[in-house]
CSV table of C-alpha atoms in Angstrom, one decimal:
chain,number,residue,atom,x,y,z
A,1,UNK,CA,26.6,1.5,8.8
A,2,UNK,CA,23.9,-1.0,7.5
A,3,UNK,CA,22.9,-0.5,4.3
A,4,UNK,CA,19.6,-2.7,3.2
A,5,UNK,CA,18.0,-2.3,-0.1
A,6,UNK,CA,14.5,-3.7,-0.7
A,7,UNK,CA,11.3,-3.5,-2.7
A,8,UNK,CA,9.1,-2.1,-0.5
A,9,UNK,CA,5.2,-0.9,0.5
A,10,UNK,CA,4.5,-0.8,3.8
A,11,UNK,CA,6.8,-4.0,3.9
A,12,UNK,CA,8.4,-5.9,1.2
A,13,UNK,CA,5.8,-7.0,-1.7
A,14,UNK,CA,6.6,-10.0,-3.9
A,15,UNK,CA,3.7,-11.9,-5.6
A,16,UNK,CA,2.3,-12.1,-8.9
A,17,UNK,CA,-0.9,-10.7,-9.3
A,18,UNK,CA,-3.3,-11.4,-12.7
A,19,UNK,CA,-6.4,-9.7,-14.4
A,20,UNK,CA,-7.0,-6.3,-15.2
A,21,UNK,CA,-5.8,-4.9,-12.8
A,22,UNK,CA,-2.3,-6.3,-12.4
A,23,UNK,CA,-0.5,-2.7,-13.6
A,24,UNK,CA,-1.6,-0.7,-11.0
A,25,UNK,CA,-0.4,-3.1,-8.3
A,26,UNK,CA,3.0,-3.4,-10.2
A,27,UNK,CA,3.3,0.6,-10.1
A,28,UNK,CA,3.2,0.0,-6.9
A,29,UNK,CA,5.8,-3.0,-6.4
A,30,UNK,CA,7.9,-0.7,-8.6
A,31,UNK,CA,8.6,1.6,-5.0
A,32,UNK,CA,11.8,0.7,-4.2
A,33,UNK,CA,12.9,1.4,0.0
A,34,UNK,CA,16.8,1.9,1.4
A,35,UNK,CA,17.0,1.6,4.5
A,36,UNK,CA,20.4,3.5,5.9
A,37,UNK,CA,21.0,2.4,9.2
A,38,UNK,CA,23.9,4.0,11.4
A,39,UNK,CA,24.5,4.4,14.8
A,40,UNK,CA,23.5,7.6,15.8
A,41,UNK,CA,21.1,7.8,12.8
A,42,UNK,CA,18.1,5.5,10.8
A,43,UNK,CA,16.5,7.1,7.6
A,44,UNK,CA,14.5,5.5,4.8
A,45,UNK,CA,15.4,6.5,0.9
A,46,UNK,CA,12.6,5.7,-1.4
A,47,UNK,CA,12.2,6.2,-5.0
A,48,UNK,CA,9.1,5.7,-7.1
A,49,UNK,CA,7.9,4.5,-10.6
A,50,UNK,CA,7.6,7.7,-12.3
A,51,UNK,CA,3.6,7.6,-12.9
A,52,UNK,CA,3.3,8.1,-9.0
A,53,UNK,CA,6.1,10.0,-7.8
A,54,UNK,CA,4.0,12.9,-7.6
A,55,UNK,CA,0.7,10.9,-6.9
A,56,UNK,CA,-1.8,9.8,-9.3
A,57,UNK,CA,-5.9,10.9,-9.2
A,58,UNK,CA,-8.2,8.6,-9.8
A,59,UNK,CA,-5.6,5.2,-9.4
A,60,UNK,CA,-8.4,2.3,-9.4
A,61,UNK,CA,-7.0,-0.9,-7.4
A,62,UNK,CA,-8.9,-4.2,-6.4
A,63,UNK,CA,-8.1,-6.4,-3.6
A,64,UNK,CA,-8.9,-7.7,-0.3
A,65,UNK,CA,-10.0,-5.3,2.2
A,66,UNK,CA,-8.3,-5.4,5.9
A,67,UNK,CA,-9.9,-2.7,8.4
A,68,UNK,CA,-7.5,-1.2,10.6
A,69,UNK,CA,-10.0,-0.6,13.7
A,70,UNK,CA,-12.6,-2.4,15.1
A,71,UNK,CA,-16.4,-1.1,14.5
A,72,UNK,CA,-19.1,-1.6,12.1
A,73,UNK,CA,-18.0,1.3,10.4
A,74,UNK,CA,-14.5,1.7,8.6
A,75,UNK,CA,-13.0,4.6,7.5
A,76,UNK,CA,-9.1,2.9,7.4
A,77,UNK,CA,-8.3,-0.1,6.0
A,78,UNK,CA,-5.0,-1.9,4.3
A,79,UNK,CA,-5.7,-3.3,0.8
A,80,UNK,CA,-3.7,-6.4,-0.2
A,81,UNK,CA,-3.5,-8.2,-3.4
A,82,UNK,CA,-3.7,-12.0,-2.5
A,83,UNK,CA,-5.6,-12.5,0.5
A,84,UNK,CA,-4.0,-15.4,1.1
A,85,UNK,CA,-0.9,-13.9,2.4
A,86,UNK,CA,-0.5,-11.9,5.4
A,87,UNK,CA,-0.2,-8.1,5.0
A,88,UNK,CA,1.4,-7.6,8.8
A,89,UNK,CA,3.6,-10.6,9.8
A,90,UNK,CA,7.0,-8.9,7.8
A,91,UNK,CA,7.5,-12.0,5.5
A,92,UNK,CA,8.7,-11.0,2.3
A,93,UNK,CA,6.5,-13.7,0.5
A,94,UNK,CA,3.2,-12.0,0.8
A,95,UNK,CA,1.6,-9.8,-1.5
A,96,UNK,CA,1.3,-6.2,-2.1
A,97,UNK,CA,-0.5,-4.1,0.0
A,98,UNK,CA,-1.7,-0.4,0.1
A,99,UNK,CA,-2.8,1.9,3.4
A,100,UNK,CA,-6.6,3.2,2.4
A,101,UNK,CA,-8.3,6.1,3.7
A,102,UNK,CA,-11.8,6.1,2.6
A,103,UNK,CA,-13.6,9.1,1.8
A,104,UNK,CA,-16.7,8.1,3.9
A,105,UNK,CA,-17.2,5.3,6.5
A,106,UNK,CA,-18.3,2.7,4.8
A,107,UNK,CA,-20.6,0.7,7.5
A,108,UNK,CA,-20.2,-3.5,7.6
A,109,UNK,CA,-17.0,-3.7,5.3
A,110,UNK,CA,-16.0,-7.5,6.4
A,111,UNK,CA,-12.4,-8.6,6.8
A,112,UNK,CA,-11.3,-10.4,3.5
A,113,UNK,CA,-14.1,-8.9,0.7
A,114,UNK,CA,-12.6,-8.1,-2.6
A,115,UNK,CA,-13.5,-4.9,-3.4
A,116,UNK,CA,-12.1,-2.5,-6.4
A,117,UNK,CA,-11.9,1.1,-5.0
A,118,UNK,CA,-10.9,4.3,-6.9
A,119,UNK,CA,-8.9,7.1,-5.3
A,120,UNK,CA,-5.9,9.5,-5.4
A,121,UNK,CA,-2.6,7.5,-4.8
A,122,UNK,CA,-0.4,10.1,-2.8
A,123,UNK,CA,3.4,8.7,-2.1
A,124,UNK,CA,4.7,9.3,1.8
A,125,UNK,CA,7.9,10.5,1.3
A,126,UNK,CA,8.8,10.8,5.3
A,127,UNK,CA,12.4,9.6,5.3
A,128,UNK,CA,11.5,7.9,9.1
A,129,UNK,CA,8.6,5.1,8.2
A,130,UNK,CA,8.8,2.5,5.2
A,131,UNK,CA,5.0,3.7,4.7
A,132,UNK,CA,5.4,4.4,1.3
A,133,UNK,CA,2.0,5.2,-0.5
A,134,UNK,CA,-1.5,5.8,0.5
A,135,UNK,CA,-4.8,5.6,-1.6
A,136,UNK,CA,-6.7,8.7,0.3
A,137,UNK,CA,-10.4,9.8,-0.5
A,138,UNK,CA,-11.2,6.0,-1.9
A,139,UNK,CA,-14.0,5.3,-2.8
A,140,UNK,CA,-15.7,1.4,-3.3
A,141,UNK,CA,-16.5,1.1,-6.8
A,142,UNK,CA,-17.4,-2.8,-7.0
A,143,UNK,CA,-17.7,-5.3,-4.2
């Protein structure tokens, strides 16, 4: 059996974020993923910080928007915390990141804009993916 115990959102966070809204990003690093690996099985344990394990209304986060499909109008998006790092390559060094579902299309919304959204954090507790939290029926609040 392979046991591997990470910090996890999507795929393992590590960086320091600053500014007001450092705490809601470091609820989020708080998620922590094991990954139980056998041979005739493969589940995904994961615990949360206690103000989201049953989701959290109204979680405000800011960050760097990433759409998820092609179009002038996005609907899904990944936010990350330091654009600077890359939120699919699987390298532990790169920042936080979140799955968004927006509550409307929002048309135009460029790769890379820093935008502060507000929605209802709701964890993924599906023992199969390392998807661990979603912000669904986000709305932009600044850009």
């Amino acid at each position: 059996m392979k046991n591997v115990s990470t910090t996890a959102l999507t795929v393992a966070l590590s960086t320091i974020t600053t500014g007001a809204w450092a705490d809601d990003w470091d609820l989020l690093r708080g998620i922590t993923v094991d990954e139980v690996v056998t041979d005739t099985s493969y589940q995904v344990n994961k615990t949360f910080p206690a103000a989201i394990q049953n989701g959290r209304e109204g979680m405000v986060l800011t960050g760097y928007a990433v759409p998820l499909t092609p179009g002038s109008d996005v609907r899904e998006l990944v936010l990350v915390s330091d654009i600077g790092f890359c939120p699919f390559c699987g390298d532990p060094s790169h920042g936080a990141s979140v799955q968004v579902s927006l509550e409307t299309a929002v048309p135009g919304l460029e790769e890379g804009a820093r935008i502060t959204l507000r929605g209802d954090m709701t964890p993924i507790h599906d023992p199969q993916t390392w998807n661990a939290a979603i912000l669904k029926n986000a709305v932009i609040i600044e850009s």
